[in-house]
Short mmCIF file of C-alpha atoms and ligand atoms in Angstrom, two decimals:
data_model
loop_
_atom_site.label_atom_id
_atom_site.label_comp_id
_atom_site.label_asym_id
_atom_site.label_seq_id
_atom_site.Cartn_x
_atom_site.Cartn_y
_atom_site.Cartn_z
CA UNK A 1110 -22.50 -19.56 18.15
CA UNK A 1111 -21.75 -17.72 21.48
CA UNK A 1112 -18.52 -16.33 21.49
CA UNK A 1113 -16.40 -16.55 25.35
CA UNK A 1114 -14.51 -13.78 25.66
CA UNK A 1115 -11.01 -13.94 27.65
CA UNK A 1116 -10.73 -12.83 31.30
CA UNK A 1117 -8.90 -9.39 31.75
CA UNK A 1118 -6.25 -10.49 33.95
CA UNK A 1119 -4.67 -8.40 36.53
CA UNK A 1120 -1.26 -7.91 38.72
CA UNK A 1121 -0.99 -5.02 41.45
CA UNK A 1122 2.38 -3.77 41.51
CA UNK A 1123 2.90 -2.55 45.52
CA UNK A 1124 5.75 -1.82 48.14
CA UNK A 1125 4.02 -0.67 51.25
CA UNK A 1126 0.84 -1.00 53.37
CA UNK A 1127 -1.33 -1.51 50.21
CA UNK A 1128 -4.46 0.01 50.92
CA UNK A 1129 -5.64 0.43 47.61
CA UNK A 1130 -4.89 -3.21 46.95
CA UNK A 1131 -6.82 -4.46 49.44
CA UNK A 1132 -9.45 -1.75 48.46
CA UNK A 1133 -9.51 -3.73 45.04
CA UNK A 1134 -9.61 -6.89 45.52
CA UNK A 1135 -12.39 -6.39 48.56
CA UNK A 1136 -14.67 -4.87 45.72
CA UNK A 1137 -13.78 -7.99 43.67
CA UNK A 1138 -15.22 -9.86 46.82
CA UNK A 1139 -18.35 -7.69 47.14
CA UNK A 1140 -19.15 -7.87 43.36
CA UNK A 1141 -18.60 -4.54 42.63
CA UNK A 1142 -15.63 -5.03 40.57
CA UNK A 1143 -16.64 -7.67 37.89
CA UNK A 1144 -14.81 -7.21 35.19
CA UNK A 1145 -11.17 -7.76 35.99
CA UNK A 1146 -9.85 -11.09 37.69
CA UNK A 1147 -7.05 -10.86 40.29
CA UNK A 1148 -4.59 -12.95 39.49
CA UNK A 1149 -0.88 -11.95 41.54
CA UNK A 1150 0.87 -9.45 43.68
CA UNK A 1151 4.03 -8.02 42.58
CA UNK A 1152 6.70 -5.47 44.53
CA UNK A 1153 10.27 -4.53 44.12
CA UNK A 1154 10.34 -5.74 47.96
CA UNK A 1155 10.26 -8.51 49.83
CA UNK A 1156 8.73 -7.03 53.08
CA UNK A 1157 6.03 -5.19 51.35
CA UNK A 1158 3.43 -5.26 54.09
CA UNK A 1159 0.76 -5.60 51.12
CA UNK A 1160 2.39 -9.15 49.72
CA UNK A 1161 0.25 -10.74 52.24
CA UNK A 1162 -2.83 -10.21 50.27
CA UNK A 1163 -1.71 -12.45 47.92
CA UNK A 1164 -1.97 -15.29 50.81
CA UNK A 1165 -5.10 -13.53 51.99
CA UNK A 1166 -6.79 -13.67 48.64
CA UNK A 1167 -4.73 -16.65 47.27
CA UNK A 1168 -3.00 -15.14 44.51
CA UNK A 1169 -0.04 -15.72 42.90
CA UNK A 1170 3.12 -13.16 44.29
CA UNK A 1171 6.51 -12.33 42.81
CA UNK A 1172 9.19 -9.90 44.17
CA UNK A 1173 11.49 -8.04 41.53
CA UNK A 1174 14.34 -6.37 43.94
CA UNK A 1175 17.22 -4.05 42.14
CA UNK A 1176 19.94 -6.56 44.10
CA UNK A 1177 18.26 -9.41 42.07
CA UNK A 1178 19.07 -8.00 39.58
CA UNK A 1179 22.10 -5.52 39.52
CA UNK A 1180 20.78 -2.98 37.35
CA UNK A 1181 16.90 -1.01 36.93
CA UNK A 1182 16.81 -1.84 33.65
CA UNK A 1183 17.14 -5.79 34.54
CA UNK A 1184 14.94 -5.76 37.09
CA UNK A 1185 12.38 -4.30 34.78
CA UNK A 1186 12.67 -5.95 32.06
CA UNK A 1187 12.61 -9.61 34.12
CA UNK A 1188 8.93 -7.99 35.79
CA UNK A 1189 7.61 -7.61 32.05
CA UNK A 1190 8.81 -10.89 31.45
CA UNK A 1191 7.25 -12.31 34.30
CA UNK A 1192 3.92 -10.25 33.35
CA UNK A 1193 4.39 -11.93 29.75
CA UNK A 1194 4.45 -15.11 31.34
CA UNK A 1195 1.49 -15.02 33.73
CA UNK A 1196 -0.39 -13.95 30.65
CA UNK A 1197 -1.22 -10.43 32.43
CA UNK A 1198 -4.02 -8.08 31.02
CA UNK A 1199 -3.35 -4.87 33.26
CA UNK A 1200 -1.10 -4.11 35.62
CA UNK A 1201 -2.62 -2.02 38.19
CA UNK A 1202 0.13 -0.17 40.31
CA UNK A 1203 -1.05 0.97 43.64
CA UNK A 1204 1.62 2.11 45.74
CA UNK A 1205 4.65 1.16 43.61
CA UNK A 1206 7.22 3.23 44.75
CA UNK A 1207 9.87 3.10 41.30
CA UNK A 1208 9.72 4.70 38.11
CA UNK A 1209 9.00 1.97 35.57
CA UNK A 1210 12.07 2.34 32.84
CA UNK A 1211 11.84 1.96 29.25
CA UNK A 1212 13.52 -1.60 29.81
CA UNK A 1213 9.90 -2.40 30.91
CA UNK A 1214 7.37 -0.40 27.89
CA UNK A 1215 9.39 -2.26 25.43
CA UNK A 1216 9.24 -5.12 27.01
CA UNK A 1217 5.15 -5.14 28.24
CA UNK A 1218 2.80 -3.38 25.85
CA UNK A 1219 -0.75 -4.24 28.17
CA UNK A 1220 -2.11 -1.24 29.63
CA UNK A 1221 -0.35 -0.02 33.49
CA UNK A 1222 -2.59 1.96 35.69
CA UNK A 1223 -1.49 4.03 38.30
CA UNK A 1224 -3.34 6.26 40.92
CA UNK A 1225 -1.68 9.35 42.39
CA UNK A 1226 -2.67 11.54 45.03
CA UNK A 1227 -3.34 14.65 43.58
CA UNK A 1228 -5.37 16.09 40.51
CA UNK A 1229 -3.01 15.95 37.91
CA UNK A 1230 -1.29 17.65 36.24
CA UNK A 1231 -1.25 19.41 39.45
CA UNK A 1232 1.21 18.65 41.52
CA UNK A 1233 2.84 15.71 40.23
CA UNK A 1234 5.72 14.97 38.11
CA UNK A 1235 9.42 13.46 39.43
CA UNK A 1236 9.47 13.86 43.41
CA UNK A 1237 6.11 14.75 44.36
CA UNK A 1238 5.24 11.42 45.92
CA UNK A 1239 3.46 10.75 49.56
CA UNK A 1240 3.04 13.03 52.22
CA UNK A 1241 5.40 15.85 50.01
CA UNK A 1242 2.26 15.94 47.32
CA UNK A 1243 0.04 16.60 50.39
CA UNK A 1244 2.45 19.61 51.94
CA UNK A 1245 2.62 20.91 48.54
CA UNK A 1246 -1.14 21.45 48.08
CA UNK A 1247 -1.12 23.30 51.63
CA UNK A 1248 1.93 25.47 51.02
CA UNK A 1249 -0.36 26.53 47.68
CA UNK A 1250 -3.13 27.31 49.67
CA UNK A 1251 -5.26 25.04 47.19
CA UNK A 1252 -8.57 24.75 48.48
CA UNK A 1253 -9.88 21.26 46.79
CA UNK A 1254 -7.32 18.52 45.71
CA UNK A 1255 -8.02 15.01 45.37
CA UNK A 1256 -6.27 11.71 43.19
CA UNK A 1257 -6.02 10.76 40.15
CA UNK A 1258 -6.01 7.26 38.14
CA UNK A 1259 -4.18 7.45 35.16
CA UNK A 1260 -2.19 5.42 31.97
CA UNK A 1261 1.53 4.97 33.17
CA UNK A 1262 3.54 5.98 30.20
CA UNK A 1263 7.59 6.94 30.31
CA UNK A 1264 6.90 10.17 31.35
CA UNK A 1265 6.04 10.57 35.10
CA UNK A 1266 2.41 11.35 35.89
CA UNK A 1267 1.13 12.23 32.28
CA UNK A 1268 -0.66 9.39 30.87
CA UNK A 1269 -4.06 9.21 29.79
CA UNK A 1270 -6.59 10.59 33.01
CA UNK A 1271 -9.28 7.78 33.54
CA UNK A 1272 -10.87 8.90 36.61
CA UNK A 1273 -10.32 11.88 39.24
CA UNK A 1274 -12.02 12.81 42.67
CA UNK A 1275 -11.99 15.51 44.79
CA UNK A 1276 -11.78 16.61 47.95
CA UNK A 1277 -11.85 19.88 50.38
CA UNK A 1278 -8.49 21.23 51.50
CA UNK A 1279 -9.59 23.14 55.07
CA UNK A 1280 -7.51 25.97 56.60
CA UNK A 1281 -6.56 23.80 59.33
CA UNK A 1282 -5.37 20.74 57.03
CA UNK A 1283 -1.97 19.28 57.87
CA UNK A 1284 -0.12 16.81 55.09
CA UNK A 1285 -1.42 13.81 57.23
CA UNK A 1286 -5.20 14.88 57.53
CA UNK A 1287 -5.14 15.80 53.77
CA UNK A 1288 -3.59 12.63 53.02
CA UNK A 1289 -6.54 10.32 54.95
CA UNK A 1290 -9.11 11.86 53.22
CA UNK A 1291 -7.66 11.60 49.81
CA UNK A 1292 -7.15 8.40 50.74
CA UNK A 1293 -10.97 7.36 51.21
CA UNK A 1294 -11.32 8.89 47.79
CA UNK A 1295 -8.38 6.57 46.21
CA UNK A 1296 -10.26 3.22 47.74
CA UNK A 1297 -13.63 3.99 46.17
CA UNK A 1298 -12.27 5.86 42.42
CA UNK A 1299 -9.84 2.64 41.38
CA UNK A 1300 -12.41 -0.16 41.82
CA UNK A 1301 -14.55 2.31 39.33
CA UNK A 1302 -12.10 3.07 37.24
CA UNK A 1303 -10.98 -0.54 37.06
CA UNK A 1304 -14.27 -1.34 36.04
CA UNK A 1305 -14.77 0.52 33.19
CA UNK A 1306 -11.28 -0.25 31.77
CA UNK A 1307 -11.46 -4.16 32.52
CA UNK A 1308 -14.85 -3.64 30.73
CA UNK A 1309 -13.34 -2.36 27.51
CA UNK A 1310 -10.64 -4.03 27.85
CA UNK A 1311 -12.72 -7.62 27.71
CA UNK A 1312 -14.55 -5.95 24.52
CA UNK A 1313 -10.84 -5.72 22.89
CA UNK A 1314 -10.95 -1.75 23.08
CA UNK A 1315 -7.92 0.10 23.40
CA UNK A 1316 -7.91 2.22 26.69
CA UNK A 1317 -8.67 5.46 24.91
CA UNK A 1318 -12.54 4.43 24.52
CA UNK A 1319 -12.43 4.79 28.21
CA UNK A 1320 -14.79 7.82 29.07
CA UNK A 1321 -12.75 9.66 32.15
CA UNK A 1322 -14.88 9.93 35.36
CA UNK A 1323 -14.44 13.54 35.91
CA UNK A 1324 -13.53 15.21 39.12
CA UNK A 1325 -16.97 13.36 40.79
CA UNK A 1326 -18.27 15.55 43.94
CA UNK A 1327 -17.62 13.66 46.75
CA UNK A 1328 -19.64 14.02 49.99
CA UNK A 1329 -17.81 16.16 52.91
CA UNK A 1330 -16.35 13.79 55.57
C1 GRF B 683 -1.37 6.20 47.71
O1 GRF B 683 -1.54 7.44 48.30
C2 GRF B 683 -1.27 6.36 46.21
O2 GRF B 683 -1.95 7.47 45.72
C3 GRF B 683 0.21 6.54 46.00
O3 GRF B 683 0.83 5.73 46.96
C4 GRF B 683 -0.04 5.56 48.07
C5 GRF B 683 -0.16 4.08 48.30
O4 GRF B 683 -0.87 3.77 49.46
N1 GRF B 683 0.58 6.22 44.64
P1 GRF B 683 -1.32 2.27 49.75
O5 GRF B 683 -0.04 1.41 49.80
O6 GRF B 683 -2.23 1.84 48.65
O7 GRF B 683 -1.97 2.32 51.08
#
């Protein structure tokens, strides 16, 4: 008797351009992500420029906005509900610009990804978000940086590390060039990542089977 295994279902959590979303679900097109099926947009704003990939790839979209909702803590736990709902596997933020409150964790206990733009545990934690992260590396005089995918837990930045990249920081870097090329890296490490966790995930493994992909050279742009 064959046994069908459930599809890992998954929500991206946005509130800008959504880059890495699009990155995503494009390697969902291609076949190169296999293992996780897209199944909504979500964003704490209505004009997230990203929302329209949910028309684009006909997927279901929801917007959670503080005035909704009059408090953080309402707001999040009516997302988790939502997730509930929607039967939600993984939810995948990329570019989600709040601090998911505890409202939410006891609310949703499926895995939340998140990818940041540095190699953690450098330079993240409260604050160090967009171009700031970038700056920060410079003023350091770090000469590789990179991103990071990681478990979202309460605690900003710190969950378990799934997958890093890296990247050269030249002399002549400014936040912005720093920033596109870290970019690039983002787009090809979550599809990867995503892979290997919708892959355990489908197996019913907890997260924590998930063996990292480590700090992978990337070719010089
Ligand atoms: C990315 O740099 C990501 O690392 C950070 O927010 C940015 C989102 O960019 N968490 P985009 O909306 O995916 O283009």
């Amino acid at each position: 008797m064959s046994i069908s295994l459930k599809p890992v279902r998954m929500a991206i959590a946005l509130s800008g351009r959504g880059s890495n979303a699009s990155a995503i679900l494009q390697a969902v097109q291609r076949q190169a992500l296999t293992s996780v099926q897209p199944v909504a947009i979500v964003s704490n704003r209505d004009n997230a420029v990203g929302l329209r990939l949910a028309d684009e790839y006909n997927l279901e979209q929801a917007v959670f906005a503080q005035s909704q909702y009059g408090s953080l803590d309402k707001r999040d736990e009516a997302l988790a509900v939502w997730l509930n709902e929607h039967d939600i596997d993984v939810l995948v933020l990329a570019g989600y610009n709040r601090i998911l409150t505890e409202s939410f964790f006891n609310a949703y206990f499926k895995p939340v990804l998140n990818i940041h733009p540095s190699v953690l545990p450098k330079f993240g934690g409260k604050g160090m978000v967009g171009l700031a992260v970038h700056q920060a590396v410079i003023d350091a005089a770090e000469t590789e940086s990179g991103c990071t995918v990681h478990q979202v837990e309460l605690a900003v930045d710190a969950g378990q590390i799934l997958g890093q990249a890296i990247v050269p920081v030249y002399p002549d870097d400014t936040a912005d060039t720093l920033a596109a090329r870290v970019l690039a890296q983002e787009h090809r490490l979550y599809g990867r990542v995503l892979q290997e966790v919708g892959l355990a995930l489908h197996h019913g493994y907890s997260l924590k089977s998930v063996q990292p992909i480590k700090r992978s050279t990337v070719p010089v742009s």
